[in-house]
């Protein structure tokens, strides 16, 4: 039990302790950990000698801390729990608590490479049916490997960053495109995994080694311009339809907080190649929620994902590709079997053919200027608690005048 | 004329002055500029007060220098020319010259995002004919936009880094893949452009602004495992078939050295959208050469590229994507109209169906373990001189034992 009484019953209690980077009172950004509705200033804690992390907590991003690796992550976590639970520390620690309402949250990591997977069977199947009717819903390789591609690391932005509607080439059906603002701006509700210690070129990471390399996760909104994407993506994949913005939640939730969230993943059929065979084969019971202008429109269940993070990491590196600290790999859109469980508006409105009516009476297919989307999430914690995963939100701004 | 007599007539004379990062005598890597067969230690020059660059030349990569922008690039270049031409500087500068044979060259930049285009019409057409016989050689979007995708920045390596043959899922034709070393390891001869000053999210770079953002270029070998790529690339593009290694030449040649290399680019037909209309429409007369185990097998002409670097940069940012210092965008494989002008072995051996005999009597379709490939290049310089573009080389090592 924390001496901070607000922590009791909070999804950001002592069992969670996600890391972030915050700015406060005009000072440079620094590292903190969330407890209830406050930030514990970890840079201040390290400066005061309350935590020892070799200076890694006094950096402007989490990368140096992430590079330390799991033994250090565990030691720092234990120490934070001590500081927040043992009454003798209260006097020294309480001045380091800052109300969340007083801080601005920053991008917690410097993103090295950003990879986006495509690991929900329901999502891939929905997209196949919408875009390629009459053909098999899944591509022939889909059940053999976690399909992925590289996104633009430089346009990963923190929650609350406005999203300007992108302009680009739009298909007309006549073979000649027109230039203009995307008319099919969409979201993709995803979960992103963040890499700590890197690897050397040529050394794959095994399917059992997720916990050695992945520190934790955050929520991702991989904003997508479906019209730009549809015209550009053959044959080399999505590019400008995605690269204008990818938003992430500000709180990096440690895998250490999610020990109770592992659940059996869907049984692969056909069986996978050896390098992808994880035993036990576990996914995470993360429950996402998508709010469109405040209306809850979907609750995507991460536990339904066909490919697990351990399989994604093993696949990503099986060719010898290095990992670097700050690498971010996202799950791909999370969609469950029901219409109210899908992670994109493409699916929610079935390609725009089935508009949605919001509670204000307006209807939507894709995003309108001024719309706000928030993706949030929770996971089961120890002893019946709930682990809050934070939220990633963004508001659509009109396209730039030509 | 330089007081360094070896500079006269050298493709690395006073008209070139490419930048690199070198290690020497066991000391940490530092920035230098190539002159003839020596490196001028620019960190040493800045330490000695011979050049002023605010400390940017005393960094372990070129990124801080690149971020300074064109006025500073020009000022430093002028100063280097002074130092190497005015006799009064010889005594101070000569001790800062280190023979190339004594240094190890490093990756000159920390790569931010790596984008690979697909801008040679001949290459795209060849690939279409080889992979999709009976269908149109070019995808319907090809002449409307410079197709591109993001590659893995973390596996961009400097020339001479060994390339381990990647393992991965290989197609069998039966719908079920097998796991093993790639049997179709290939090269792609390309030119890469390096970004200096970045941009803010939402602010496109116009087609006229290449010189404000691009410092210079280097040569790229985008190693490709054609079998891994063929199985994985639908629908999201190349991933593990490329991400095991991308090699770059160690010398970053400034655009300032290439003022005489601009030539009219192929006239686009149909006309392009306004944001891609560069007037004048100029490409670069770079003459590449591909050596396979010492045999000159191809001389790809960069002047034939359909899409120009200015168009690539405008397209890359038209959706508001930011640029960051250290961004690398590569041209895509450079292939001219003749078989001895193609930039990949896929094309050179026409999908492996027309093996090549090397001068040692051995035959090749794709790369064998132990093979060495070197891509080099030149460009026309001022007054009939030649600008050397350096070389990117790599030797294939056997696949890692399973």
mmCIF file of N, CA and C in Angstrom, chain A residues 319-386:
data_model
loop_
_atom_site.group_PDB
_atom_site.id
_atom_site.type_symbol
_atom_site.label_atom_id
_atom_site.label_comp_id
_atom_site.label_asym_id
_atom_site.label_seq_id
_atom_site.Cartn_x
_atom_site.Cartn_y
_atom_site.Cartn_z
ATOM 1 N N UNK A 319 16.376 -12.427 -40.015
ATOM 2 C CA UNK A 319 17.315 -12.225 -41.132
ATOM 3 C C UNK A 319 18.611 -11.569 -40.680
ATOM 4 N N UNK A 320 18.763 -11.386 -39.369
ATOM 5 C CA UNK A 320 19.989 -10.777 -38.861
ATOM 6 C C UNK A 320 19.887 -9.286 -38.648
ATOM 7 N N UNK A 321 18.720 -8.692 -38.930
ATOM 8 C CA UNK A 321 18.551 -7.251 -38.706
ATOM 9 C C UNK A 321 18.806 -6.936 -37.235
ATOM 10 N N UNK A 322 19.520 -5.847 -36.998
ATOM 11 C CA UNK A 322 19.770 -5.406 -35.628
ATOM 12 C C UNK A 322 18.513 -4.809 -35.012
ATOM 13 N N UNK A 323 18.478 -4.862 -33.691
ATOM 14 C CA UNK A 323 17.584 -4.013 -32.915
ATOM 15 C C UNK A 323 18.416 -2.853 -32.369
ATOM 16 N N UNK A 324 17.768 -1.703 -32.216
ATOM 17 C CA UNK A 324 18.399 -0.582 -31.521
ATOM 18 C C UNK A 324 17.482 -0.120 -30.401
ATOM 19 N N UNK A 325 18.086 0.430 -29.378
ATOM 20 C CA UNK A 325 17.293 1.009 -28.295
ATOM 21 C C UNK A 325 16.361 2.073 -28.877
ATOM 22 N N UNK A 326 15.099 1.981 -28.527
ATOM 23 C CA UNK A 326 14.119 2.933 -29.052
ATOM 24 C C UNK A 326 13.354 2.407 -30.248
ATOM 25 N N UNK A 327 13.709 1.219 -30.731
ATOM 26 C CA UNK A 327 12.894 0.623 -31.793
ATOM 27 C C UNK A 327 11.476 0.432 -31.274
ATOM 28 N N UNK A 328 10.537 0.717 -32.155
ATOM 29 C CA UNK A 328 9.118 0.587 -31.829
ATOM 30 C C UNK A 328 8.497 -0.353 -32.843
ATOM 31 N N UNK A 329 7.907 -1.450 -32.349
ATOM 32 C CA UNK A 329 7.147 -2.278 -33.303
ATOM 33 C C UNK A 329 5.709 -2.379 -32.834
ATOM 34 N N UNK A 330 4.822 -2.037 -33.750
ATOM 35 C CA UNK A 330 3.398 -1.987 -33.432
ATOM 36 C C UNK A 330 2.705 -3.210 -34.003
ATOM 37 N N UNK A 331 1.608 -3.538 -33.373
ATOM 38 C CA UNK A 331 0.912 -4.802 -33.634
ATOM 39 C C UNK A 331 0.177 -4.853 -34.956
ATOM 40 N N UNK A 332 -0.121 -3.691 -35.504
ATOM 41 C CA UNK A 332 -1.145 -3.620 -36.538
ATOM 42 C C UNK A 332 -2.496 -3.415 -35.877
ATOM 43 N N UNK A 333 -3.451 -3.010 -36.698
ATOM 44 C CA UNK A 333 -4.793 -2.712 -36.214
ATOM 45 C C UNK A 333 -5.372 -3.903 -35.448
ATOM 46 N N UNK A 334 -5.919 -3.596 -34.285
ATOM 47 C CA UNK A 334 -6.511 -4.633 -33.441
ATOM 48 C C UNK A 334 -8.015 -4.674 -33.728
ATOM 49 N N UNK A 335 -8.470 -5.784 -34.285
ATOM 50 C CA UNK A 335 -9.905 -5.948 -34.547
ATOM 51 C C UNK A 335 -10.372 -7.304 -34.043
ATOM 52 N N UNK A 336 -11.448 -7.295 -33.269
ATOM 53 C CA UNK A 336 -12.088 -8.534 -32.847
ATOM 54 C C UNK A 336 -13.158 -8.946 -33.843
ATOM 55 N N UNK A 337 -13.846 -10.040 -33.572
ATOM 56 C CA UNK A 337 -14.801 -10.583 -34.547
ATOM 57 C C UNK A 337 -16.075 -9.757 -34.718
ATOM 58 N N UNK A 338 -16.436 -8.954 -33.732
ATOM 59 C CA UNK A 338 -17.685 -8.201 -33.853
ATOM 60 C C UNK A 338 -17.428 -6.806 -34.431
ATOM 61 N N UNK A 339 -18.460 -6.241 -35.054
ATOM 62 C CA UNK A 339 -18.324 -4.915 -35.647
ATOM 63 C C UNK A 339 -17.953 -3.868 -34.597
ATOM 64 N N UNK A 340 -18.416 -4.046 -33.362
ATOM 65 C CA UNK A 340 -18.085 -3.062 -32.324
ATOM 66 C C UNK A 340 -16.756 -3.394 -31.633
ATOM 67 N N UNK A 341 -15.946 -4.214 -32.324
ATOM 68 C CA UNK A 341 -14.615 -4.535 -31.794
ATOM 69 C C UNK A 341 -13.498 -4.202 -32.791
ATOM 70 N N UNK A 342 -13.819 -3.482 -33.855
ATOM 71 C CA UNK A 342 -12.803 -3.247 -34.877
ATOM 72 C C UNK A 342 -11.981 -1.991 -34.565
ATOM 73 N N UNK A 343 -10.762 -1.975 -35.080
ATOM 74 C CA UNK A 343 -9.814 -0.923 -34.740
ATOM 75 C C UNK A 343 -9.603 0.116 -35.813
ATOM 76 N N UNK A 344 -10.446 0.111 -36.850
ATOM 77 C CA UNK A 344 -10.359 1.157 -37.872
ATOM 78 C C UNK A 344 -11.766 1.547 -38.289
ATOM 79 N N UNK A 345 -11.899 2.764 -38.797
ATOM 80 C CA UNK A 345 -13.208 3.216 -39.264
ATOM 81 C C UNK A 345 -13.518 2.643 -40.645
ATOM 82 N N UNK A 346 -12.467 2.287 -41.379
ATOM 83 C CA UNK A 346 -12.656 1.539 -42.630
ATOM 84 C C UNK A 346 -13.531 0.315 -42.379
ATOM 85 N N UNK A 347 -13.212 -0.405 -41.297
ATOM 86 C CA UNK A 347 -13.998 -1.596 -40.958
ATOM 87 C C UNK A 347 -15.325 -1.225 -40.292
ATOM 88 N N UNK A 348 -15.268 -0.218 -39.430
ATOM 89 C CA UNK A 348 -16.468 0.141 -38.665
ATOM 90 C C UNK A 348 -17.605 0.578 -39.594
ATOM 91 N N UNK A 349 -17.242 1.234 -40.699
ATOM 92 C CA UNK A 349 -18.267 1.697 -41.651
ATOM 93 C C UNK A 349 -18.219 0.876 -42.939
ATOM 94 N N UNK A 350 -17.538 -0.247 -42.866
ATOM 95 C CA UNK A 350 -17.401 -1.201 -43.984
ATOM 96 C C UNK A 350 -17.086 -0.480 -45.301
ATOM 97 N N UNK A 351 -15.902 0.132 -45.278
ATOM 98 C CA UNK A 351 -15.419 0.813 -46.480
ATOM 99 C C UNK A 351 -16.153 2.115 -46.752
ATOM 100 N N UNK A 352 -16.864 2.636 -45.744
ATOM 101 C CA UNK A 352 -17.626 3.873 -45.942
ATOM 102 C C UNK A 352 -19.031 3.619 -46.452
ATOM 103 N N UNK A 353 -19.377 2.369 -46.674
ATOM 104 C CA UNK A 353 -20.703 2.062 -47.231
ATOM 105 C C UNK A 353 -21.790 2.018 -46.160
ATOM 106 N N UNK A 354 -21.394 1.935 -44.885
ATOM 107 C CA UNK A 354 -22.374 1.864 -43.797
ATOM 108 C C UNK A 354 -22.053 2.957 -42.775
ATOM 109 N N UNK A 355 -22.504 4.177 -43.038
ATOM 110 C CA UNK A 355 -22.139 5.306 -42.162
ATOM 111 C C UNK A 355 -22.588 5.073 -40.719
ATOM 112 N N UNK A 356 -21.897 5.763 -39.844
ATOM 113 C CA UNK A 356 -22.151 5.656 -38.416
ATOM 114 C C UNK A 356 -22.794 6.960 -37.953
ATOM 115 N N UNK A 357 -23.792 6.846 -37.096
ATOM 116 C CA UNK A 357 -24.397 8.053 -36.529
ATOM 117 C C UNK A 357 -23.854 8.258 -35.119
ATOM 118 N N UNK A 358 -23.279 9.415 -34.884
ATOM 119 C CA UNK A 358 -22.752 9.734 -33.549
ATOM 120 C C UNK A 358 -23.887 10.292 -32.676
ATOM 121 N N UNK A 359 -23.599 10.413 -31.387
ATOM 122 C CA UNK A 359 -24.674 10.793 -30.458
ATOM 123 C C UNK A 359 -25.154 12.233 -30.665
ATOM 124 N N UNK A 360 -24.375 13.035 -31.372
ATOM 125 C CA UNK A 360 -24.844 14.391 -31.661
ATOM 126 C C UNK A 360 -25.728 14.413 -32.916
ATOM 127 N N UNK A 361 -26.013 13.239 -33.456
ATOM 128 C CA UNK A 361 -26.900 13.158 -34.611
ATOM 129 C C UNK A 361 -26.193 13.239 -35.952
ATOM 130 N N UNK A 362 -24.909 13.585 -35.925
ATOM 131 C CA UNK A 362 -24.168 13.670 -37.186
ATOM 132 C C UNK A 362 -23.767 12.264 -37.638
ATOM 133 N N UNK A 363 -23.501 12.120 -38.917
ATOM 134 C CA UNK A 363 -23.063 10.823 -39.426
ATOM 135 C C UNK A 363 -21.638 10.928 -39.946
ATOM 136 N N UNK A 364 -20.975 9.786 -39.926
ATOM 137 C CA UNK A 364 -19.580 9.729 -40.333
ATOM 138 C C UNK A 364 -19.328 8.475 -41.163
ATOM 139 N N UNK A 365 -18.429 8.600 -42.147
ATOM 140 C CA UNK A 365 -17.787 7.416 -42.720
ATOM 141 C C UNK A 365 -16.326 7.441 -42.248
ATOM 142 N N UNK A 366 -15.580 8.464 -42.752
ATOM 143 C CA UNK A 366 -14.221 8.653 -42.262
ATOM 144 C C UNK A 366 -14.198 9.910 -41.392
ATOM 145 N N UNK A 367 -12.996 10.396 -41.055
ATOM 146 C CA UNK A 367 -12.873 11.501 -40.107
ATOM 147 C C UNK A 367 -13.174 12.853 -40.750
ATOM 148 N N UNK A 368 -13.915 13.691 -40.018
ATOM 149 C CA UNK A 368 -14.161 15.074 -40.440
ATOM 150 C C UNK A 368 -13.182 15.993 -39.708
ATOM 151 N N UNK A 369 -12.906 17.141 -40.300
ATOM 152 C CA UNK A 369 -12.069 18.137 -39.620
ATOM 153 C C UNK A 369 -12.691 18.462 -38.269
ATOM 154 N N UNK A 370 -11.862 18.578 -37.264
ATOM 155 C CA UNK A 370 -12.347 18.873 -35.918
ATOM 156 C C UNK A 370 -12.664 17.638 -35.093
ATOM 157 N N UNK A 371 -12.771 16.491 -35.722
ATOM 158 C CA UNK A 371 -13.038 15.272 -34.961
ATOM 159 C C UNK A 371 -11.872 14.949 -34.031
ATOM 160 N N UNK A 372 -12.228 14.392 -32.884
ATOM 161 C CA UNK A 372 -11.224 13.921 -31.930
ATOM 162 C C UNK A 372 -11.419 12.429 -31.706
ATOM 163 N N UNK A 373 -10.317 11.691 -31.776
ATOM 164 C CA UNK A 373 -10.347 10.255 -31.508
ATOM 165 C C UNK A 373 -9.410 9.951 -30.347
ATOM 166 N N UNK A 374 -9.910 9.160 -29.417
ATOM 167 C CA UNK A 374 -9.096 8.741 -28.285
ATOM 168 C C UNK A 374 -9.114 7.214 -28.205
ATOM 169 N N UNK A 375 -7.930 6.648 -28.155
ATOM 170 C CA UNK A 375 -7.792 5.211 -27.935
ATOM 171 C C UNK A 375 -7.232 5.031 -26.530
ATOM 172 N N UNK A 376 -7.925 4.262 -25.719
ATOM 173 C CA UNK A 376 -7.454 4.012 -24.359
ATOM 174 C C UNK A 376 -7.435 2.513 -24.141
ATOM 175 N N UNK A 377 -6.958 2.095 -22.972
ATOM 176 C CA UNK A 377 -6.887 0.660 -22.734
ATOM 177 C C UNK A 377 -6.634 0.322 -21.287
ATOM 178 N N UNK A 378 -6.979 -0.920 -20.965
ATOM 179 C CA UNK A 378 -6.698 -1.457 -19.640
ATOM 180 C C UNK A 378 -6.260 -2.908 -19.794
ATOM 181 N N UNK A 379 -5.689 -3.419 -18.726
ATOM 182 C CA UNK A 379 -5.299 -4.830 -18.677
ATOM 183 C C UNK A 379 -5.542 -5.321 -17.262
ATOM 184 N N UNK A 380 -5.737 -6.635 -17.093
ATOM 185 C CA UNK A 380 -5.871 -7.152 -15.735
ATOM 186 C C UNK A 380 -4.534 -7.069 -14.989
ATOM 187 N N UNK A 381 -4.598 -6.613 -13.759
ATOM 188 C CA UNK A 381 -3.400 -6.548 -12.922
ATOM 189 C C UNK A 381 -3.463 -7.593 -11.822
ATOM 190 N N UNK A 382 -2.521 -7.547 -10.901
ATOM 191 C CA UNK A 382 -2.503 -8.534 -9.817
ATOM 192 C C UNK A 382 -3.677 -8.334 -8.850
ATOM 193 N N UNK A 383 -4.153 -9.442 -8.272
ATOM 194 C CA UNK A 383 -5.166 -9.375 -7.204
ATOM 195 C C UNK A 383 -6.410 -8.595 -7.606
ATOM 196 N N UNK A 384 -6.856 -8.814 -8.822
ATOM 197 C CA UNK A 384 -8.104 -8.190 -9.256
ATOM 198 C C UNK A 384 -7.991 -6.721 -9.597
ATOM 199 N N UNK A 385 -6.787 -6.188 -9.610
ATOM 200 C CA UNK A 385 -6.619 -4.776 -9.969
ATOM 201 C C UNK A 385 -6.688 -4.597 -11.491
ATOM 202 N N UNK A 386 -6.722 -3.362 -11.884
ATOM 203 C CA UNK A 386 -6.710 -3.015 -13.301
ATOM 204 C C UNK A 386 -5.467 -2.176 -13.576
#
